[in-house]
XYZ file of C-alpha atoms in Angstrom:
694
model
C 0.864 117.855 129.856
C -0.291 116.209 133.281
C 0.836 117.563 136.704
C 4.142 115.454 137.458
C 6.586 113.659 135.542
C 8.809 110.901 136.798
C 12.467 111.100 136.889
C 14.529 108.854 134.870
C 17.065 106.267 137.013
C 19.916 108.567 136.042
C 18.202 111.494 136.998
C 16.922 110.241 140.345
C 20.403 108.793 141.020
C 22.050 112.333 140.698
C 19.382 113.649 142.847
C 20.269 110.700 145.468
C 23.906 111.869 145.251
C 23.223 115.477 145.500
C 20.961 114.550 148.996
C 23.913 112.661 150.476
C 26.263 115.503 149.966
C 23.423 117.793 151.807
C 23.052 115.518 154.486
C 26.704 115.326 154.540
C 26.975 119.324 154.928
C 24.368 118.961 157.681
C 26.031 116.587 159.901
C 29.363 118.311 159.287
C 27.546 121.726 160.871
C 25.754 119.685 163.419
C 29.514 118.542 164.614
C 31.036 121.719 164.662
C 27.951 123.582 166.243
C 28.181 120.666 168.995
C 31.659 122.148 169.957
C 31.002 125.530 169.667
C 27.936 125.002 171.986
C 30.260 123.206 174.638
C 32.700 125.785 174.453
C 30.081 128.700 174.834
C 28.876 126.893 177.967
C 32.498 126.768 179.504
C 32.788 130.109 178.744
C 29.746 131.175 180.353
C 30.076 129.243 183.538
C 33.913 129.971 184.004
C 33.087 133.845 183.575
C 30.143 133.653 185.836
C 32.822 131.947 188.808
C 35.093 135.006 187.883
C 32.156 137.017 188.542
C 31.187 135.401 191.548
C 34.810 135.168 192.786
C 35.593 138.912 192.676
C 32.049 140.652 193.100
C 32.901 142.537 196.016
C 36.108 143.918 194.795
C 34.470 145.287 191.537
C 33.101 149.000 191.215
C 29.808 149.205 190.399
C 30.437 150.002 186.791
C 32.867 147.173 186.338
C 29.721 144.820 187.588
C 27.293 146.327 185.206
C 30.095 145.675 182.183
C 30.028 142.180 183.365
C 26.519 141.149 183.455
C 25.907 143.128 180.048
C 29.021 140.791 178.737
C 27.540 137.703 180.397
C 23.941 138.408 178.871
C 25.788 138.718 175.546
C 27.101 135.585 175.696
C 24.287 133.732 176.905
C 22.257 135.459 173.944
C 24.698 133.933 171.581
C 24.386 130.339 173.055
C 20.925 130.289 173.009
C 21.377 131.174 169.495
C 23.507 128.190 169.012
C 21.164 125.916 170.723
C 17.993 127.246 168.428
C 20.378 126.625 165.292
C 21.260 122.961 166.475
C 17.753 122.422 166.847
C 16.729 123.581 163.263
C 19.642 121.685 161.909
C 18.496 118.119 163.786
C 14.905 118.765 162.448
C 16.529 119.428 158.789
C 18.402 116.415 159.132
C 15.279 114.285 158.493
C 14.109 116.602 155.507
C 16.800 118.931 153.934
C 14.485 120.490 151.449
C 11.211 119.708 149.555
C 11.686 121.343 146.089
C 13.961 122.394 143.440
C 14.061 125.163 140.718
C 16.207 125.924 137.831
C 16.041 129.396 136.725
C 17.746 130.708 133.471
C 18.328 134.763 133.188
C 20.313 135.748 130.153
C 21.738 132.498 129.450
C 22.924 131.965 133.333
C 21.302 128.722 134.653
C 20.466 128.749 138.429
C 19.521 125.912 140.847
C 17.939 126.488 143.708
C 16.779 123.879 146.452
C 14.048 125.247 148.825
C 13.665 123.807 152.344
C 11.987 125.020 155.463
C 15.551 126.186 156.645
C 18.624 127.579 154.683
C 21.835 125.909 154.727
C 25.344 127.342 153.485
C 28.099 125.760 152.582
C 31.869 126.146 153.979
C 32.094 129.059 151.666
C 29.049 130.682 153.113
C 27.264 129.939 149.518
C 23.390 128.868 150.044
C 22.837 125.052 148.922
C 19.390 125.141 150.367
C 17.002 128.277 150.099
C 14.760 129.202 152.897
C 10.967 128.980 151.687
C 10.267 132.630 152.735
C 13.017 134.053 150.208
C 11.912 135.551 146.985
C 13.274 133.199 144.672
C 10.855 130.512 146.489
C 8.009 132.400 144.698
C 8.983 130.192 141.651
C 8.176 126.998 143.036
C 4.974 127.871 144.764
C 3.322 129.961 141.897
C 5.066 129.321 138.759
C 4.879 126.896 135.863
C 7.810 125.859 133.586
C 8.273 128.513 130.922
C 8.464 132.344 131.251
C 8.584 133.578 135.064
C 9.690 135.979 137.015
C 9.864 136.919 140.904
C 10.567 140.222 142.997
C 13.500 141.208 145.412
C 13.670 144.472 146.791
C 11.203 145.665 144.173
C 13.239 144.481 141.323
C 11.659 142.014 138.913
C 13.568 139.004 137.616
C 12.464 137.916 134.451
C 13.732 134.712 133.136
C 12.436 130.903 132.083
C 11.843 128.537 134.672
C 13.356 125.207 133.344
C 12.537 122.916 136.021
C 10.361 122.404 139.132
C 10.862 119.319 141.248
C 9.313 118.282 144.417
C 11.041 115.678 146.852
C 9.800 113.254 149.451
C 12.085 112.032 152.348
C 12.070 109.243 155.013
C 14.097 109.084 158.186
C 16.585 111.335 156.195
C 16.632 109.578 153.070
C 15.724 110.987 149.685
C 12.526 108.568 148.894
C 11.221 109.971 145.800
C 11.554 112.988 143.301
C 9.153 114.288 140.775
C 8.970 116.966 138.476
C 5.927 118.761 138.304
C 4.329 121.307 135.943
C 1.384 123.206 137.661
C 1.884 125.858 140.435
C -0.268 123.442 142.890
C 0.749 120.024 142.605
C -3.039 118.115 143.559
C -1.776 114.602 143.828
C 0.850 115.804 146.095
C -1.434 117.909 148.172
C -3.806 114.769 148.137
C -1.259 112.721 149.515
C -0.176 114.989 152.478
C -4.016 115.297 153.426
C -4.747 111.638 153.393
C -1.823 111.464 156.266
C -2.984 111.290 160.041
C -3.572 114.676 161.896
C -0.494 114.328 163.757
C 1.550 113.951 160.474
C 0.293 116.723 158.215
C 1.906 119.868 159.979
C 5.348 119.051 159.590
C 5.291 119.220 155.823
C 2.956 121.845 155.459
C 5.313 124.235 154.040
C 6.048 122.208 150.994
C 2.032 122.033 150.257
C 1.173 125.877 150.207
C -1.157 126.321 147.309
C -0.670 129.377 145.132
C -4.060 131.442 146.730
C -2.286 130.564 150.182
C 1.140 131.624 149.312
C 0.137 135.097 148.172
C -1.466 135.658 151.280
C 1.657 134.696 152.827
C 3.746 137.195 150.850
C 1.328 139.956 150.475
C 1.796 143.482 152.115
C 1.043 143.603 155.698
C 0.049 147.064 156.308
C -3.153 148.008 157.978
C -5.781 145.236 158.935
C -6.380 142.056 156.797
C -8.969 139.365 157.458
C -8.837 135.617 155.923
C -12.159 134.552 155.503
C -12.255 131.254 155.126
C -14.625 127.971 155.507
C -13.450 125.200 157.930
C -10.438 123.244 156.700
C -9.366 126.065 154.301
C -5.874 126.366 156.195
C -6.651 129.749 157.602
C -4.773 129.244 160.577
C -1.862 127.638 158.784
C -1.595 130.446 156.144
C -1.361 132.750 159.363
C 1.714 130.867 161.034
C 3.050 130.923 157.445
C 2.600 134.582 156.920
C 3.761 135.296 161.073
C 7.208 133.121 159.957
C 7.409 135.082 156.778
C 7.159 138.512 158.359
C 9.518 137.449 161.228
C 12.209 136.418 158.073
C 11.373 139.608 156.245
C 11.320 141.956 159.060
C 14.133 140.978 161.562
C 15.519 144.697 162.175
C 11.919 145.854 163.117
C 11.279 142.525 165.352
C 13.120 142.868 168.486
C 11.896 140.871 171.064
C 9.482 138.334 171.978
C 6.676 140.718 172.320
C 7.007 141.890 168.660
C 4.488 139.247 167.571
C 1.434 138.591 169.326
C -0.864 135.817 168.439
C -4.442 135.590 170.085
C -5.357 132.124 170.369
C -9.419 131.070 170.921
C -8.524 128.674 174.151
C -5.632 126.782 175.457
C -6.151 123.786 173.606
C -5.528 125.722 170.047
C -2.576 127.336 171.574
C -1.016 124.091 172.298
C -1.890 122.626 169.058
C -0.023 125.483 167.059
C 3.010 125.881 169.228
C 4.906 123.693 167.478
C 3.892 125.281 163.786
C 6.164 128.467 163.894
C 9.300 126.462 165.213
C 8.841 123.974 162.520
C 8.486 127.033 160.121
C 12.023 128.291 161.611
C 10.963 130.737 164.128
C 10.066 130.420 168.020
C 10.114 134.354 169.276
C 6.482 135.176 169.513
C 3.796 135.516 172.676
C 1.005 133.401 172.560
C -2.328 134.116 174.671
C -6.090 133.048 174.870
C -8.573 135.705 175.304
C -9.010 135.054 178.659
C -5.112 135.549 179.476
C -5.576 138.734 177.436
C -8.639 139.922 179.530
C -6.709 138.864 182.616
C -3.880 140.897 182.110
C -5.733 143.851 182.161
C -7.655 143.104 184.984
C -4.719 142.006 187.142
C -5.182 143.553 190.419
C -8.548 145.067 190.358
C -9.906 142.612 192.324
C -12.391 141.271 189.885
C -13.573 137.740 190.078
C -14.769 135.917 186.755
C -15.307 132.867 184.940
C -13.991 132.063 181.618
C -15.865 132.053 178.092
C -16.452 128.489 177.974
C -18.579 128.822 181.430
C -21.062 131.393 179.386
C -21.726 128.389 176.750
C -21.849 125.733 179.705
C -24.631 128.103 181.259
C -26.423 128.655 178.197
C -26.836 125.126 177.261
C -28.329 124.747 180.811
C -30.516 127.928 180.274
C -34.081 126.808 180.427
C -36.174 129.866 179.277
C -33.894 131.453 176.910
C -33.070 134.874 178.829
C -29.516 133.914 179.388
C -28.974 133.272 175.811
C -30.621 136.488 174.880
C -28.404 138.328 177.561
C -25.184 137.210 176.425
C -26.305 138.084 172.795
C -26.856 141.434 173.862
C -23.424 141.672 175.404
C -21.661 140.450 172.331
C -23.506 143.057 170.150
C -22.543 146.463 168.722
C -25.193 147.851 170.676
C -24.010 147.124 173.879
C -20.368 148.667 172.844
C -21.876 151.752 171.895
C -23.736 151.890 175.133
C -20.743 151.233 176.946
C -18.734 154.211 174.842
C -21.697 156.550 176.071
C -21.089 155.463 179.432
C -17.902 156.147 179.712
C -18.799 159.769 178.406
C -21.205 160.223 180.851
C -18.573 159.016 184.036
C -16.157 161.236 182.312
C -18.307 164.178 182.877
C -20.176 163.618 186.141
C -17.297 161.556 188.129
C -14.584 164.699 188.643
C -15.404 167.378 191.098
C -12.764 169.900 190.783
C -12.205 172.289 193.676
C -9.669 174.903 194.484
C -6.417 173.500 195.784
C -4.512 175.579 198.415
C -1.217 175.057 199.091
C 1.624 176.199 201.507
C 5.260 176.512 200.116
C 8.231 176.384 202.738
C 9.088 179.811 204.484
C 12.344 179.871 202.521
C 10.652 180.044 199.227
C 9.008 183.134 200.201
C 5.066 183.252 200.100
C 3.125 181.144 202.418
C -0.237 180.141 200.378
C -1.435 179.565 197.069
C -4.669 179.036 195.394
C -5.292 176.936 192.306
C -8.753 177.577 191.022
C -11.270 174.688 190.323
C -12.395 176.289 187.095
C -8.525 176.331 185.791
C -8.322 172.743 186.783
C -11.959 172.007 185.125
C -10.836 173.483 181.619
C -7.346 171.228 181.897
C -9.408 168.041 182.534
C -12.248 168.713 180.017
C -10.434 170.283 177.387
C -6.523 170.338 177.312
C -6.254 166.681 178.180
C -9.669 165.087 177.176
C -7.848 162.738 174.998
C -6.044 160.992 178.027
C -7.705 158.424 180.039
C -9.152 159.748 183.057
C -6.060 158.514 185.110
C -3.916 160.047 182.832
C -5.712 163.454 182.716
C -5.080 163.728 186.629
C -1.248 162.742 186.048
C -0.845 165.374 183.615
C -2.572 167.855 185.257
C -0.278 167.177 188.232
C 2.809 167.681 186.419
C 1.233 171.011 184.457
C 0.582 172.512 187.598
C 3.686 171.656 189.545
C 5.732 172.960 186.854
C 3.790 175.772 185.706
C 3.863 176.893 189.875
C 7.333 176.231 190.179
C 6.767 173.681 192.945
C 10.277 171.792 193.792
C 9.270 170.715 197.110
C 8.423 167.349 197.095
C 5.764 167.119 200.024
C 4.124 170.070 198.375
C 4.021 168.150 195.128
C 2.611 165.198 196.837
C -0.166 167.304 198.461
C -1.355 168.666 195.033
C -1.699 165.122 193.647
C -3.595 164.087 196.709
C -5.890 166.483 196.152
C -6.383 165.551 192.609
C -6.987 162.233 193.393
C -9.616 163.282 195.875
C -11.683 164.966 193.167
C -12.354 161.608 191.725
C -14.522 158.928 193.656
C -12.817 156.242 195.194
C -14.185 153.397 193.386
C -13.589 149.839 192.145
C -14.186 149.194 188.337
C -16.745 146.684 189.442
C -18.553 149.697 191.077
C -17.791 151.663 188.175
C -19.458 148.980 185.935
C -22.439 148.549 188.241
C -23.307 151.966 187.350
C -24.231 151.016 183.978
C -27.025 149.154 185.187
C -28.083 151.546 188.076
C -26.933 155.200 187.484
C -30.466 156.889 187.192
C -28.946 159.737 185.673
C -27.122 157.661 182.972
C -29.975 155.494 182.056
C -32.076 158.892 181.907
C -29.717 160.458 179.307
C -30.257 157.235 177.156
C -33.614 157.351 176.589
C -36.581 154.964 177.922
C -35.954 152.195 175.151
C -32.372 151.848 175.418
C -32.786 152.668 179.235
C -34.698 149.098 179.405
C -32.479 147.300 177.519
C -29.618 148.015 179.820
C -31.863 147.274 183.098
C -32.926 143.705 181.540
C -29.490 142.226 181.176
C -27.362 143.032 184.531
C -25.073 140.451 185.839
C -23.213 142.738 188.047
C -25.069 141.469 191.123
C -23.258 138.152 191.211
C -20.133 137.300 192.854
C -18.229 135.980 189.812
C -18.917 138.177 186.709
C -19.593 136.232 183.447
C -16.801 136.247 180.999
C -18.912 138.953 178.628
C -19.202 141.401 181.748
C -15.592 141.220 182.772
C -14.687 141.967 179.091
C -16.426 145.222 179.724
C -15.199 146.052 182.836
C -11.727 145.379 180.820
C -13.088 148.000 178.024
C -13.857 150.545 181.128
C -10.414 150.076 182.346
C -8.767 150.802 179.173
C -10.795 154.002 178.788
C -10.582 155.154 182.495
C -7.396 153.677 183.926
C -3.762 154.510 182.805
C -3.054 153.491 179.109
C -2.924 150.028 178.166
C -1.440 150.665 174.703
C 1.501 148.306 173.871
C 3.618 150.389 171.159
C 6.383 147.251 171.309
C 3.841 144.841 169.166
C 4.864 145.132 165.445
C 2.225 142.305 164.294
C -0.619 140.717 165.866
C -2.506 137.911 164.645
C -6.132 136.654 166.105
C -7.498 133.389 165.148
C -11.305 132.410 165.553
C -12.274 136.294 164.679
C -15.941 135.551 164.226
C -15.986 134.736 168.097
C -14.697 138.359 168.991
C -17.216 140.308 170.708
C -17.532 144.327 169.303
C -16.250 145.011 172.974
C -13.348 142.836 172.883
C -12.364 144.334 169.338
C -12.220 147.758 171.028
C -10.047 146.509 173.542
C -7.665 145.141 171.051
C -7.869 148.534 168.840
C -6.795 150.322 172.496
C -3.937 147.857 172.987
C -2.293 147.152 169.436
C -3.772 149.845 167.266
C -0.729 150.820 166.146
C 0.270 147.235 165.116
C -0.360 145.545 161.675
C -3.308 143.432 162.445
C -4.569 139.830 160.865
C -7.779 138.036 161.741
C -8.965 134.870 160.611
C -12.372 133.356 160.571
C -15.393 131.284 159.364
C -18.872 133.040 160.361
C -20.285 129.555 160.018
C -18.325 128.848 163.120
C -19.583 131.114 165.744
C -20.365 129.383 168.869
C -20.480 132.044 171.127
C -23.677 133.997 170.420
C -22.043 136.880 168.417
C -24.540 138.628 166.394
C -22.090 140.847 163.932
C -20.671 140.020 160.405
C -17.084 139.916 161.898
C -15.586 141.036 158.662
C -17.509 144.386 158.977
C -17.237 144.666 162.428
C -13.473 144.351 162.287
C -13.309 146.850 159.109
C -15.206 149.379 161.045
C -13.507 149.093 164.306
C -10.276 150.177 162.460
C -11.739 152.304 160.219
C -8.456 154.588 159.937
C -6.437 151.445 158.871
C -5.890 149.946 155.164
C -8.424 146.940 155.094
C -7.945 143.995 152.829
C -9.859 140.777 152.732
C -8.791 137.318 151.348
C -11.264 134.326 150.842
C -10.304 130.755 150.845
C -13.159 128.435 150.074
C -11.420 125.046 149.673
C -11.456 122.505 152.477
C -8.593 120.828 152.536
C -9.269 119.079 156.044
C -12.497 116.741 155.578
C -13.477 114.892 152.465
C -16.006 116.032 150.195
C -18.629 113.605 151.968
C -17.980 114.921 155.381
C -18.042 118.989 154.494
C -21.196 118.284 152.243
C -23.320 116.544 155.272
C -21.856 119.241 157.641
C -23.453 121.850 155.333
C -26.888 119.824 154.488
C -27.489 119.091 158.330
C -27.118 122.779 159.073
C -28.242 124.538 156.077
C -25.476 125.822 154.995
C -25.316 127.799 151.595
C -21.589 128.470 151.380
C -19.941 127.419 148.388
C -17.052 125.013 149.606
C -15.023 122.655 147.423
C -13.127 119.948 148.345
C -9.991 118.037 147.174
C -10.488 114.267 148.671
C -13.383 111.928 148.461
C -14.199 109.358 151.158
C -17.131 107.396 152.892
C -20.325 108.768 154.065
C -20.468 110.052 157.633
C -22.376 107.343 159.639
C -25.412 108.305 161.599
C -26.389 106.146 164.256
C -29.593 106.303 166.343
C -29.445 105.671 170.059
C -32.039 107.606 172.111
C -35.377 109.417 171.985
C -34.460 110.889 175.076
C -32.943 115.000 175.242
C -29.105 114.608 176.468
C -29.763 111.174 177.792
C -26.633 108.872 178.099
C -28.015 105.686 177.995
C -26.432 102.196 178.264
C -27.008 102.153 173.902
C -25.032 105.412 173.561
C -22.192 104.064 175.719
C -22.118 100.479 173.751
C -21.882 102.838 170.472
C -19.342 104.735 171.798
C -17.199 101.572 172.700
C -17.654 100.059 169.443
C -16.367 103.454 167.771
C -13.401 103.231 170.123
C -12.531 99.650 169.215
C -12.782 100.473 165.800
C -10.441 103.343 165.727
C -7.899 101.665 168.178
C -7.455 99.055 165.411
C -7.094 101.928 162.551
C -3.796 103.372 161.781
C -5.207 106.998 162.994
C -3.587 108.778 165.757
C -5.967 111.782 166.616
C -9.219 111.243 167.130
C -11.947 112.745 169.218
C -15.396 112.416 170.655
C -17.109 115.969 170.680
C -19.925 116.850 172.839
C -22.157 120.272 173.448
C -21.099 120.757 176.699
C -18.165 119.973 179.140
C -20.257 117.769 181.573
C -21.404 115.430 178.801
C -17.389 115.015 177.656
C -16.593 114.063 181.442
C -19.682 111.889 181.649
C -18.807 109.902 178.177
C -14.980 109.973 179.496
C -16.409 108.357 182.767
C -18.546 105.617 181.318
C -16.336 104.634 178.308
C -14.068 101.793 177.999
C -11.009 103.125 176.403
C -8.685 100.744 174.797
C -4.886 101.294 174.191
C -4.381 103.599 171.116
C -1.124 102.208 169.248
C -0.271 105.620 167.571
C -2.039 108.531 169.702
C -5.259 108.930 171.685
C -8.851 109.935 171.773
C -9.438 113.393 172.702
C -13.090 114.358 174.834
C -13.967 117.643 174.207
C -16.891 120.016 173.968
C -17.113 121.685 170.724
C -15.877 125.081 171.970
C -12.654 123.821 172.993
C -12.453 121.598 169.808
C -12.635 124.886 167.421
C -9.692 125.387 165.175
C -8.574 121.340 165.872
C -8.425 118.556 163.429
C -8.784 115.029 164.064
C -8.527 111.595 161.825
C -11.900 110.487 162.999
C -14.563 112.111 164.990
C -17.382 110.873 166.966
C -19.886 113.769 167.494
C -23.034 113.512 170.156
C -25.841 114.767 169.519
C -28.418 112.686 171.246
C -31.843 114.288 171.693
C -30.333 117.157 169.682
C -28.360 118.290 172.493
C -25.778 120.116 170.164
C -28.672 122.180 168.371
C -30.960 122.884 171.332
C -29.128 125.905 172.514
C -30.589 128.520 170.213
C -31.419 127.673 166.330
C -28.577 129.704 165.031
C -25.634 129.025 167.507
C -26.749 125.334 167.669
C -26.343 124.935 163.997
C -23.046 126.612 164.107
C -22.015 124.079 166.717
C -22.983 121.256 164.981
C -21.021 122.529 161.970
C -17.943 123.406 163.729
C -18.000 119.812 165.394
C -18.917 117.707 162.111
C -15.777 119.575 160.115
C -12.987 118.733 162.782
C -12.995 115.423 160.945
C -10.626 114.881 158.327
C -11.505 111.203 157.233
C -14.438 109.769 159.458
C -17.255 111.085 160.930
C -20.013 109.202 163.072
C -22.842 111.087 164.761
C -24.966 109.862 167.699
C -28.402 111.053 167.820
């Protein structure tokens, strides 16, 4: 039996009639909701005016009641607006699948879509793709099948599995499919342009991807996948699935955190969750994550992309070596030793002598330094340094029955004075200069540390800023975020051991998901990221998934990228295409000649005349991108635009056609291993066409 079966005219006409009913229900829901929203808006405005008019006459309790009442009304208004947006999206493509499932002679028909839909009797007529019964569509063949609801296995016979395509809200085609993965439908979707592909992604989830989406969430999970395997998309689906399945535990926007590799990728994925039915997620880049920790600490530092730019300009390789060191597990181990050393040497306890008001009896009391030292080193040793001082102060004040605020303040101030007043930048400087600490490391490690300082610059490199942020998490007040239920981190191969440790300190109580590809490491990390994650979160359950099918690039592009960079990983592709084109333009390293610009303009003219919507010129450095953009003659793009990006900003993105600039080997000159990673990453951004200028 082949993978699909065309419907008869009668069957298709019946599906068209059903689709028209669903569209009519959606239109009716939109009308009713529009009336409701108008009423809610008028109600909010009217109540707000009453509150303003009678504000002075209200008691405090009445004001608080009114504010809570208004907050509830605004929340309901926002929810109605969100539902209206979902219905508007659903109108163009109400559902994408259908299954008929028989259990004990009872036949049930389920239509499956991105959003659920209910009729006037509140009976579901379209099932959310995340509902348990949707597993029948994603994972089962016609015949004996089952799905699980609340640990209860539903057994039966799957008699029909059908997929649908829509165009402008009208049912365009319908076909019965007989296999868990409809490869022809998948190829049809993958052949579309980059701007269209993610809109139908829930309809094309593959069996192995769907199992990751619906698998358990406890502990730490890693999706290790090749370029184009859908790692990020699967993760977004999993987040949407979690938000659907754990509604009661996800109480606010800060319950789900997505850590993106850069702002370009964050913008790129920003529409995926709304398209999957969810919006309430906090998204941040690694730079924003570190900035939040260092806020108010008077630390100037550059972004991570600046490290790549500086490495590209490095002529003797010393900077590359330094960045590799600061992205290594050894660097983290030495920082941990430094924290312990600092804790044991920074605090200098002395006796505290204080007086109480005469009305309380005795005039003078003494708290012995040895008692303070015991509390600091033993009783509160699990806390940060700042946390220890606060806990010691609270204990001493309570134990000595001190109720006078001035005296309590004197004790707190005395404890603070036992710690040196040093900025975090100065504390970090001590890592490289404190002779006692360096001596404690031994000669070999001491020489390694002294070889790579960057503390003397006014603006720290990003790797040094991450180190300072780690010190802050260990020394300052706790940065642990107990509100986060689930965290996803993309491009995990780019996370340094120090960054991972900070993530653990902050989100250690959350369930965590990481996605990465070791072949796309462009930030000089030296560790196996999956083992690093496993070891960092050693107390948590760990599970690794592997995805080895490239759904993005054609077989020719994927094989070309592997061959040029010496990759041995087994990757399969689902589409064929043309061979990548390599054009020789110059023998001069990094030289943008008239010949280069001429070939660039030919390529721009070609993609402008195509149906492509998303195209990109990818370079090694930002300076190369800006120079090419300045020199290029960019024609009008009817369907989209051309992006000029360095490879580290193109990570995670995909484009219909890519022009890769590697003139004089500029893409690979930075460092042999790192350079091949950059070339591989850049080449595998291409979906349909790849051109290389060398």
